[in-house]
């Protein structure tokens, strides 16, 4: 048996690879350069262009580009009319922003548990957490796999809740043949460099609802409008007049970011295919390892996978998750854990959240780590990652 590098053996790789990485090519760079050489580097034509393309790609009627995925979630909560006294149901197995957005508008995040096989929010648990104060559900397409959209839609319709989909991981995914972005009341995307396509920092919200769209537009630019039909005090003395009619933020995307996003969007389907190929390779390589549990996929989801998670079956291994993680690092395959349950953080603890709220999420969290997954991974890097997982697994298998 091969000795792990962490115990003095030879590492699988000489140089480190990380769990995620953007793919920027010369055409992306020249698209950004073109905008930087033009008259408008913000508030120009590229933002509207990419908004149209995002709408076309996702099949949504409207898209609003914003400065990041967190801003997208914040705008969605504003547009949904969520405020103090309201409750918003979300998952604990996510990036903090999925819950923080409720706090931004004075509402209370309520954590529903996950399905222990798919790791996505469990519709049954959503139902159990509904109270008269519940206003919205923020459902996260974790790792890119679609949540159970049909079931969540039915619950939201029954209780008149707004369905916000946090699709930060899921651009390019589809549910029953329909692209993510066209399915919930509002869908939020992130274009951070670790996500599937990037604009540096960036985000977007898509919707089919015109009322929500108008509110999103206001929310991301100070609540200020230039449209006379929206103004209270119109008609005005001249074209220079604008009005602030609600309280909004400056969450605009710049035009050079929009140019990068526009260029990346053209590559999304190619990225998706490469990601799927790597996922298939990993699934095949790990399916017979007794100490590794592979994430289950629902048949409705055609997933553009953002993360590949291995879950350790700690009863079958003689190591802890930490030892496995550190052993992978020593092999020069840098993993990450997605995520520490949100309510474990001190900030949430101080708000009164306690461990034990979501037993499935807590149990899954104990064994998970994300291994490298991005389209730029070379054949050799994929093989090395598989080799490292098998090497550490076999060493510690009871
Ligand atoms: C990345 C991420 C966000 C936030 O996106 P930013 O662009 O980093 O602000 C929100 N939710 C989830 C699930 C994410 O992974």
Tab-separated table of C-alpha atoms and ligand atoms in Angstrom:
chain	number	residue	atom	x	y	z
A	1	UNK	CA	0.000	0.000	0.000
A	2	UNK	CA	1.179	3.532	-0.821
A	3	UNK	CA	2.191	5.636	2.138
A	4	UNK	CA	0.450	9.030	2.379
A	5	UNK	CA	2.749	12.051	1.980
A	6	UNK	CA	1.507	13.390	5.281
A	7	UNK	CA	3.193	10.345	6.937
A	8	UNK	CA	6.409	10.708	4.952
A	9	UNK	CA	5.492	9.100	1.613
A	10	UNK	CA	5.928	10.738	-1.795
A	11	UNK	CA	3.152	13.162	-2.767
A	12	UNK	CA	0.995	12.300	-5.766
A	13	UNK	CA	1.754	15.728	-7.285
A	14	UNK	CA	4.657	18.160	-7.116
A	15	UNK	CA	2.637	21.354	-7.337
A	16	UNK	CA	-0.627	22.168	-5.665
A	17	UNK	CA	-4.005	22.260	-7.354
A	18	UNK	CA	-7.011	23.935	-5.779
A	19	UNK	CA	-10.676	23.008	-5.623
A	20	UNK	CA	-11.804	25.713	-8.045
A	21	UNK	CA	-10.358	28.056	-10.623
A	22	UNK	CA	-11.563	30.483	-13.280
A	23	UNK	CA	-10.750	30.074	-16.970
A	24	UNK	CA	-9.904	33.374	-18.630
A	25	UNK	CA	-8.659	33.390	-22.219
A	26	UNK	CA	-7.307	36.060	-24.573
A	27	UNK	CA	-10.749	36.770	-26.056
A	28	UNK	CA	-12.105	37.469	-22.544
A	29	UNK	CA	-9.243	39.877	-21.929
A	30	UNK	CA	-9.707	41.692	-25.232
A	31	UNK	CA	-13.471	42.035	-24.588
A	32	UNK	CA	-12.653	43.811	-21.324
A	33	UNK	CA	-9.995	45.920	-23.073
A	34	UNK	CA	-12.496	47.065	-25.707
A	35	UNK	CA	-14.785	48.451	-23.002
A	36	UNK	CA	-11.927	50.088	-21.127
A	37	UNK	CA	-10.988	51.911	-24.364
A	38	UNK	CA	-14.603	53.032	-24.943
A	39	UNK	CA	-16.555	55.997	-23.553
A	40	UNK	CA	-18.523	54.073	-20.945
A	41	UNK	CA	-16.851	51.904	-18.361
A	42	UNK	CA	-20.006	51.839	-16.252
A	43	UNK	CA	-23.698	52.620	-16.917
A	44	UNK	CA	-23.026	51.888	-20.597
A	45	UNK	CA	-24.386	49.504	-23.220
A	46	UNK	CA	-22.570	46.303	-22.144
A	47	UNK	CA	-24.648	45.895	-19.007
A	48	UNK	CA	-27.952	45.931	-20.904
A	49	UNK	CA	-26.452	43.622	-23.512
A	50	UNK	CA	-25.429	41.018	-20.970
A	51	UNK	CA	-28.767	41.340	-19.167
A	52	UNK	CA	-30.544	40.487	-22.431
A	53	UNK	CA	-28.225	37.557	-22.961
A	54	UNK	CA	-28.726	36.228	-19.450
A	55	UNK	CA	-32.483	36.424	-19.945
A	56	UNK	CA	-32.204	34.669	-23.296
A	57	UNK	CA	-29.910	31.970	-21.928
A	58	UNK	CA	-32.024	31.185	-18.890
A	59	UNK	CA	-35.366	31.625	-20.608
A	60	UNK	CA	-36.421	34.295	-18.114
A	61	UNK	CA	-38.243	37.436	-19.221
A	62	UNK	CA	-36.015	39.822	-17.282
A	63	UNK	CA	-32.497	39.945	-15.901
A	64	UNK	CA	-30.782	42.551	-13.728
A	65	UNK	CA	-26.988	42.464	-13.511
A	66	UNK	CA	-25.577	43.458	-10.127
A	67	UNK	CA	-22.228	43.812	-8.371
A	68	UNK	CA	-22.162	40.335	-6.780
A	69	UNK	CA	-24.298	37.356	-5.808
A	70	UNK	CA	-24.880	38.672	-2.304
A	71	UNK	CA	-26.277	41.914	-3.718
A	72	UNK	CA	-28.515	39.794	-5.967
A	73	UNK	CA	-29.957	38.058	-2.889
A	74	UNK	CA	-30.348	41.350	-1.041
A	75	UNK	CA	-32.201	42.912	-4.002
A	76	UNK	CA	-34.440	39.841	-4.259
A	77	UNK	CA	-35.384	40.175	-0.581
A	78	UNK	CA	-36.147	43.886	-1.075
A	79	UNK	CA	-38.233	43.204	-4.184
A	80	UNK	CA	-40.100	40.438	-2.332
A	81	UNK	CA	-41.090	43.026	0.268
A	82	UNK	CA	-39.498	41.029	3.084
A	83	UNK	CA	-39.047	43.086	6.244
A	84	UNK	CA	-38.827	43.117	10.008
A	85	UNK	CA	-41.059	40.508	11.605
A	86	UNK	CA	-40.907	38.211	8.563
A	87	UNK	CA	-39.276	34.807	8.416
A	88	UNK	CA	-37.296	33.399	5.512
A	89	UNK	CA	-36.671	29.670	5.241
A	90	UNK	CA	-33.308	28.556	3.891
A	91	UNK	CA	-30.721	25.776	4.205
A	92	UNK	CA	-27.790	25.756	6.630
A	93	UNK	CA	-25.532	23.969	4.133
A	94	UNK	CA	-24.701	27.040	2.088
A	95	UNK	CA	-22.581	30.135	1.909
A	96	UNK	CA	-23.603	32.612	4.624
A	97	UNK	CA	-25.094	35.083	2.114
A	98	UNK	CA	-28.137	32.823	1.521
A	99	UNK	CA	-29.210	33.514	5.112
A	100	UNK	CA	-27.626	36.941	5.625
A	101	UNK	CA	-29.900	38.420	2.953
A	102	UNK	CA	-32.869	37.920	5.290
A	103	UNK	CA	-31.003	39.713	8.079
A	104	UNK	CA	-30.207	42.634	5.743
A	105	UNK	CA	-33.919	43.425	5.482
A	106	UNK	CA	-34.597	42.865	9.182
A	107	UNK	CA	-36.152	39.416	8.772
A	108	UNK	CA	-35.282	36.173	10.546
A	109	UNK	CA	-33.567	33.294	8.728
A	110	UNK	CA	-35.140	29.951	9.634
A	111	UNK	CA	-33.130	26.862	8.796
A	112	UNK	CA	-34.838	23.853	7.257
A	113	UNK	CA	-32.931	20.568	7.106
A	114	UNK	CA	-31.439	18.941	4.036
A	115	UNK	CA	-31.968	15.662	2.280
A	116	UNK	CA	-28.939	13.615	3.462
A	117	UNK	CA	-28.410	12.079	0.012
A	118	UNK	CA	-28.723	15.080	-2.314
A	119	UNK	CA	-27.615	17.675	0.301
A	120	UNK	CA	-30.336	20.042	-0.957
A	121	UNK	CA	-33.044	21.573	1.225
A	122	UNK	CA	-35.768	19.025	1.990
A	123	UNK	CA	-39.259	20.205	0.949
A	124	UNK	CA	-40.750	18.241	3.874
A	125	UNK	CA	-38.611	20.204	6.293
A	126	UNK	CA	-39.592	23.504	4.606
A	127	UNK	CA	-43.214	22.605	5.281
A	128	UNK	CA	-42.464	21.872	8.939
A	129	UNK	CA	-40.883	25.293	9.433
A	130	UNK	CA	-43.681	27.415	7.966
A	131	UNK	CA	-45.346	29.812	10.406
A	132	UNK	CA	-47.755	32.725	9.852
A	133	UNK	CA	-44.630	34.929	9.652
A	134	UNK	CA	-43.015	33.027	6.786
A	135	UNK	CA	-42.659	35.243	3.751
A	136	UNK	CA	-40.179	33.515	1.442
A	137	UNK	CA	-38.030	30.474	0.778
A	138	UNK	CA	-34.408	30.896	-0.320
A	139	UNK	CA	-33.590	27.507	-1.827
A	140	UNK	CA	-29.978	26.877	-2.810
A	141	UNK	CA	-29.090	24.674	-5.785
A	142	UNK	CA	-26.214	23.221	-3.813
A	143	UNK	CA	-23.212	22.121	-5.930
A	144	UNK	CA	-25.284	23.096	-9.004
A	145	UNK	CA	-27.890	20.393	-8.574
A	146	UNK	CA	-31.424	21.783	-8.832
A	147	UNK	CA	-33.503	21.788	-5.683
A	148	UNK	CA	-36.829	19.955	-5.864
A	149	UNK	CA	-38.396	22.859	-7.719
A	150	UNK	CA	-41.813	21.339	-8.345
A	151	UNK	CA	-42.338	20.479	-4.662
A	152	UNK	CA	-41.029	23.844	-3.450
A	153	UNK	CA	-43.180	25.690	-6.007
A	154	UNK	CA	-46.255	23.836	-4.724
A	155	UNK	CA	-45.458	24.718	-1.095
A	156	UNK	CA	-44.860	28.385	-1.971
A	157	UNK	CA	-48.140	28.544	-3.907
A	158	UNK	CA	-50.054	26.895	-1.083
A	159	UNK	CA	-48.752	29.324	1.564
A	160	UNK	CA	-48.331	32.397	-0.693
A	161	UNK	CA	-44.588	32.522	-0.222
A	162	UNK	CA	-42.042	34.047	-2.559
A	163	UNK	CA	-39.706	31.445	-4.026
A	164	UNK	CA	-36.172	32.812	-4.312
A	165	UNK	CA	-33.687	30.403	-5.866
A	166	UNK	CA	-30.060	30.925	-4.860
A	167	UNK	CA	-28.474	29.605	-8.023
A	168	UNK	CA	-24.969	30.886	-7.275
A	169	UNK	CA	-23.767	27.334	-8.059
A	170	UNK	CA	-26.223	26.527	-10.790
A	171	UNK	CA	-25.954	28.684	-13.881
A	172	UNK	CA	-26.274	26.285	-16.820
A	173	UNK	CA	-28.280	23.687	-14.882
A	174	UNK	CA	-31.804	22.727	-15.923
A	175	UNK	CA	-34.812	21.167	-14.233
A	176	UNK	CA	-37.057	18.956	-16.344
A	177	UNK	CA	-35.495	20.531	-19.414
A	178	UNK	CA	-36.014	24.139	-18.311
A	179	UNK	CA	-33.015	26.275	-17.474
A	180	UNK	CA	-32.442	27.493	-13.932
A	181	UNK	CA	-33.350	31.174	-13.940
A	182	UNK	CA	-36.812	30.775	-15.410
A	183	UNK	CA	-38.370	28.660	-12.665
A	184	UNK	CA	-38.541	30.448	-9.292
A	185	UNK	CA	-40.086	33.884	-8.653
A	186	UNK	CA	-36.557	35.247	-8.632
A	187	UNK	CA	-33.279	33.455	-9.287
A	188	UNK	CA	-29.971	34.815	-8.007
A	189	UNK	CA	-26.610	34.128	-9.645
A	190	UNK	CA	-23.013	34.804	-8.638
A	191	UNK	CA	-20.097	35.345	-11.004
A	192	UNK	CA	-17.298	35.169	-8.459
A	193	UNK	CA	-14.171	33.494	-9.933
A	194	UNK	CA	-14.784	30.176	-8.158
A	195	UNK	CA	-18.243	29.927	-9.739
A	196	UNK	CA	-18.909	28.447	-13.182
A	197	UNK	CA	-18.539	31.682	-15.170
A	198	UNK	CA	-17.039	34.886	-13.839
A	199	UNK	CA	-16.989	38.654	-14.147
A	200	UNK	CA	-14.478	39.081	-11.302
A	201	UNK	CA	-17.165	40.067	-8.856
A	202	UNK	CA	-20.681	39.995	-10.227
A	203	UNK	CA	-24.175	38.685	-9.928
A	204	UNK	CA	-27.617	38.792	-11.474
A	205	UNK	CA	-31.266	38.234	-10.702
A	206	UNK	CA	-33.671	36.797	-13.266
A	207	UNK	CA	-37.461	36.833	-13.074
A	208	UNK	CA	-40.559	36.439	-15.218
A	209	UNK	CA	-42.527	38.898	-13.093
A	210	UNK	CA	-42.649	42.489	-14.327
A	211	UNK	CA	-43.543	43.950	-10.917
A	212	UNK	CA	-40.614	42.213	-9.256
A	213	UNK	CA	-38.355	43.271	-12.117
A	214	UNK	CA	-39.196	46.947	-11.630
A	215	UNK	CA	-38.461	46.660	-7.919
A	216	UNK	CA	-35.165	44.905	-8.611
A	217	UNK	CA	-34.121	47.692	-10.959
A	218	UNK	CA	-34.840	50.297	-8.297
A	219	UNK	CA	-33.207	48.293	-5.489
A	220	UNK	CA	-29.869	47.993	-7.313
A	221	UNK	CA	-29.572	51.667	-8.140
A	222	UNK	CA	-30.512	53.795	-5.134
A	223	UNK	CA	-34.291	53.559	-5.656
A	224	UNK	CA	-33.797	56.266	-8.265
A	225	UNK	CA	-35.759	56.320	-11.509
A	226	UNK	CA	-35.482	58.289	-14.724
A	227	UNK	CA	-38.820	57.044	-16.020
A	228	UNK	CA	-41.477	59.689	-15.934
A	229	UNK	CA	-44.369	57.233	-15.508
A	230	UNK	CA	-42.849	56.031	-12.233
A	231	UNK	CA	-42.312	59.540	-10.835
A	232	UNK	CA	-44.614	61.004	-8.233
A	233	UNK	CA	-43.997	64.627	-9.002
A	234	UNK	CA	-43.940	64.449	-12.811
A	235	UNK	CA	-44.244	66.223	-15.185
A	236	UNK	CA	-40.993	68.010	-14.566
A	237	UNK	CA	-39.372	71.050	-15.980
A	238	UNK	CA	-36.740	69.133	-17.910
A	239	UNK	CA	-35.063	65.901	-18.912
A	240	UNK	CA	-32.394	66.226	-16.225
A	241	UNK	CA	-34.815	65.411	-13.435
A	242	UNK	CA	-34.819	62.051	-11.722
A	243	UNK	CA	-36.610	60.966	-8.576
A	244	UNK	CA	-35.760	58.700	-5.713
A	245	UNK	CA	-38.965	56.787	-5.040
A	246	UNK	CA	-37.715	53.995	-2.760
A	247	UNK	CA	-34.602	53.183	-0.730
A	248	UNK	CA	-32.070	51.315	-2.815
A	249	UNK	CA	-28.344	50.659	-2.959
A	250	UNK	CA	-25.555	51.055	-5.474
A	251	UNK	CA	-25.213	47.453	-6.580
A	252	UNK	CA	-24.438	48.106	-10.242
A	253	UNK	CA	-22.108	45.961	-12.324
A	254	UNK	CA	-19.541	47.897	-14.389
A	255	UNK	CA	-19.448	47.635	-18.178
A	256	UNK	CA	-16.032	45.983	-18.260
A	257	UNK	CA	-17.301	43.304	-15.872
A	258	UNK	CA	-20.347	42.907	-18.109
A	259	UNK	CA	-18.021	42.463	-21.103
A	260	UNK	CA	-16.170	39.683	-19.278
A	261	UNK	CA	-19.460	38.049	-18.348
A	262	UNK	CA	-20.731	38.346	-21.915
A	263	UNK	CA	-17.589	36.635	-23.170
A	264	UNK	CA	-17.773	33.908	-20.481
A	265	UNK	CA	-21.458	33.249	-21.109
A	266	UNK	CA	-20.600	32.122	-24.639
A	267	UNK	CA	-18.401	29.412	-23.119
A	268	UNK	CA	-20.856	28.220	-20.500
A	269	UNK	CA	-22.161	25.205	-22.395
A	270	UNK	CA	-18.609	24.072	-23.109
A	271	UNK	CA	-17.681	24.497	-19.453
A	272	UNK	CA	-20.750	22.504	-18.462
A	273	UNK	CA	-19.766	19.615	-20.705
A	274	UNK	CA	-16.222	19.503	-19.325
A	275	UNK	CA	-17.497	19.666	-15.749
A	276	UNK	CA	-19.920	16.829	-16.421
A	277	UNK	CA	-17.162	14.697	-17.921
A	278	UNK	CA	-15.019	15.178	-14.814
A	279	UNK	CA	-17.977	14.425	-12.525
A	280	UNK	CA	-18.578	11.176	-14.424
A	281	UNK	CA	-14.931	10.209	-14.082
A	282	UNK	CA	-14.987	10.866	-10.346
A	283	UNK	CA	-18.300	9.040	-9.839
A	284	UNK	CA	-16.940	6.022	-11.680
A	285	UNK	CA	-13.665	6.067	-9.731
A	286	UNK	CA	-15.261	6.396	-6.287
A	287	UNK	CA	-18.412	4.314	-6.593
A	288	UNK	CA	-16.833	1.157	-5.210
A	289	UNK	CA	-14.823	2.764	-2.404
A	290	UNK	CA	-16.516	1.668	0.836
A	291	UNK	CA	-15.353	4.731	2.777
A	292	UNK	CA	-16.577	7.346	0.256
A	293	UNK	CA	-20.180	8.380	-0.285
A	294	UNK	CA	-21.016	10.026	-3.597
A	295	UNK	CA	-23.684	12.749	-3.820
A	296	UNK	CA	-26.992	11.521	-5.189
A	297	UNK	CA	-28.621	13.330	-8.119
A	298	UNK	CA	-32.343	13.656	-8.712
A	299	UNK	CA	-33.450	12.646	-12.203
A	300	UNK	CA	-35.123	16.023	-12.845
A	301	UNK	CA	-31.811	17.874	-12.597
A	302	UNK	CA	-29.535	18.256	-15.612
A	303	UNK	CA	-26.708	19.604	-13.508
A	304	UNK	CA	-23.926	21.969	-14.480
A	305	UNK	CA	-21.879	20.895	-11.502
A	306	UNK	CA	-20.043	23.602	-9.579
A	307	UNK	CA	-18.619	21.463	-6.761
A	308	UNK	CA	-17.654	17.827	-6.449
A	309	UNK	CA	-18.076	16.673	-2.882
A	310	UNK	CA	-16.776	13.447	-1.413
A	311	UNK	CA	-18.399	12.448	1.842
A	312	UNK	CA	-16.371	10.222	4.123
A	313	UNK	CA	-18.124	7.311	5.756
A	314	UNK	CA	-16.297	7.848	9.031
A	315	UNK	CA	-17.446	4.496	10.466
A	316	UNK	CA	-15.448	2.723	7.773
A	317	UNK	CA	-12.282	4.830	8.022
A	318	UNK	CA	-9.760	5.010	10.840
A	319	UNK	CA	-9.122	8.725	10.294
A	320	UNK	CA	-11.009	11.920	11.022
A	321	UNK	CA	-12.235	14.290	8.305
A	322	UNK	CA	-9.451	16.647	9.341
A	323	UNK	CA	-6.801	13.959	8.912
A	324	UNK	CA	-8.172	13.041	5.472
A	325	UNK	CA	-8.274	16.719	4.460
A	326	UNK	CA	-4.714	17.365	5.658
A	327	UNK	CA	-3.535	14.177	3.943
A	328	UNK	CA	-5.045	15.430	0.646
A	329	UNK	CA	-3.215	18.753	1.096
A	330	UNK	CA	0.049	16.893	1.641
A	331	UNK	CA	-0.570	15.088	-1.678
A	332	UNK	CA	-0.850	18.630	-3.147
A	333	UNK	CA	-4.545	18.298	-3.891
A	334	UNK	CA	-6.066	21.175	-1.955
A	335	UNK	CA	-9.646	20.513	-0.898
A	336	UNK	CA	-12.189	22.819	0.734
A	337	UNK	CA	-15.254	22.217	2.859
A	338	UNK	CA	-18.592	23.513	1.574
A	339	UNK	CA	-19.925	24.515	4.013
A	340	UNK	CA	-19.793	24.963	7.757
A	341	UNK	CA	-23.519	25.085	8.648
A	342	UNK	CA	-24.374	28.796	8.697
A	343	UNK	CA	-25.821	28.774	12.207
A	344	UNK	CA	-22.531	27.407	13.638
A	345	UNK	CA	-20.942	30.832	13.121
A	346	UNK	CA	-20.492	33.016	16.211
A	347	UNK	CA	-22.627	35.777	14.702
A	348	UNK	CA	-25.577	33.405	14.404
A	349	UNK	CA	-24.860	31.820	17.764
A	350	UNK	CA	-25.064	35.285	19.335
A	351	UNK	CA	-28.442	35.734	17.644
A	352	UNK	CA	-29.623	32.676	19.555
A	353	UNK	CA	-29.223	29.849	17.006
A	354	UNK	CA	-28.026	26.597	18.534
A	355	UNK	CA	-26.433	23.398	17.291
A	356	UNK	CA	-28.894	20.583	16.744
A	357	UNK	CA	-31.331	22.564	14.563
A	358	UNK	CA	-30.749	20.515	11.419
A	359	UNK	CA	-29.441	17.017	12.258
A	360	UNK	CA	-29.040	15.881	8.638
A	361	UNK	CA	-27.004	18.938	7.663
A	362	UNK	CA	-24.843	18.544	10.761
A	363	UNK	CA	-24.237	14.856	10.071
A	364	UNK	CA	-23.405	15.451	6.401
A	365	UNK	CA	-21.105	18.352	7.303
A	366	UNK	CA	-18.971	16.034	9.482
A	367	UNK	CA	-17.756	14.013	6.503
A	368	UNK	CA	-17.668	16.288	3.458
A	369	UNK	CA	-14.948	17.930	1.427
A	370	UNK	CA	-14.830	19.342	-2.089
A	371	UNK	CA	-12.140	18.065	-4.436
A	372	UNK	CA	-10.890	19.974	-7.512
A	373	UNK	CA	-13.540	20.561	-10.171
A	374	UNK	CA	-13.145	23.079	-12.955
A	375	UNK	CA	-13.057	22.800	-16.735
A	376	UNK	CA	-9.400	23.741	-16.995
A	377	UNK	CA	-8.304	20.641	-15.047
A	378	UNK	CA	-5.908	18.604	-17.179
A	379	UNK	CA	-6.137	14.870	-17.699
A	380	UNK	CA	-3.134	14.486	-15.411
A	381	UNK	CA	-4.686	16.626	-12.680
A	382	UNK	CA	-7.907	14.595	-12.793
A	383	UNK	CA	-5.922	11.365	-12.538
A	384	UNK	CA	-3.813	12.743	-9.680
A	385	UNK	CA	-6.935	13.792	-7.775
A	386	UNK	CA	-8.467	10.325	-8.141
A	387	UNK	CA	-5.147	8.756	-7.206
A	388	UNK	CA	-4.856	10.919	-4.070
A	389	UNK	CA	-8.403	10.132	-2.897
A	390	UNK	CA	-7.879	6.385	-3.410
A	391	UNK	CA	-4.472	6.459	-1.767
A	392	UNK	CA	-5.699	8.179	1.392
A	393	UNK	CA	-8.920	6.153	1.433
A	394	UNK	CA	-7.144	2.801	1.111
A	395	UNK	CA	-4.584	3.683	3.775
A	396	UNK	CA	-7.227	4.535	6.333
A	397	UNK	CA	-9.857	1.935	5.382
A	398	UNK	CA	-10.612	-0.219	8.412
B	1	LIG	C1	-20.980	32.499	-3.836
B	1	LIG	C2	-22.294	32.367	-3.237
B	1	LIG	C3	-23.103	33.469	-2.908
B	1	LIG	C4	-22.607	34.884	-2.929
B	1	LIG	O1	-22.076	35.301	-4.112
B	1	LIG	P1	-20.982	36.469	-4.141
B	1	LIG	O2	-20.926	36.801	-5.598
B	1	LIG	O3	-19.716	35.906	-3.623
B	1	LIG	O4	-21.494	37.590	-3.330
B	1	LIG	C5	-24.383	33.231	-2.446
B	1	LIG	N1	-24.857	31.992	-2.289
B	1	LIG	C6	-24.110	30.915	-2.566
B	1	LIG	C7	-24.709	29.560	-2.397
B	1	LIG	C8	-22.813	31.061	-3.035
B	1	LIG	O5	-22.056	29.984	-3.279
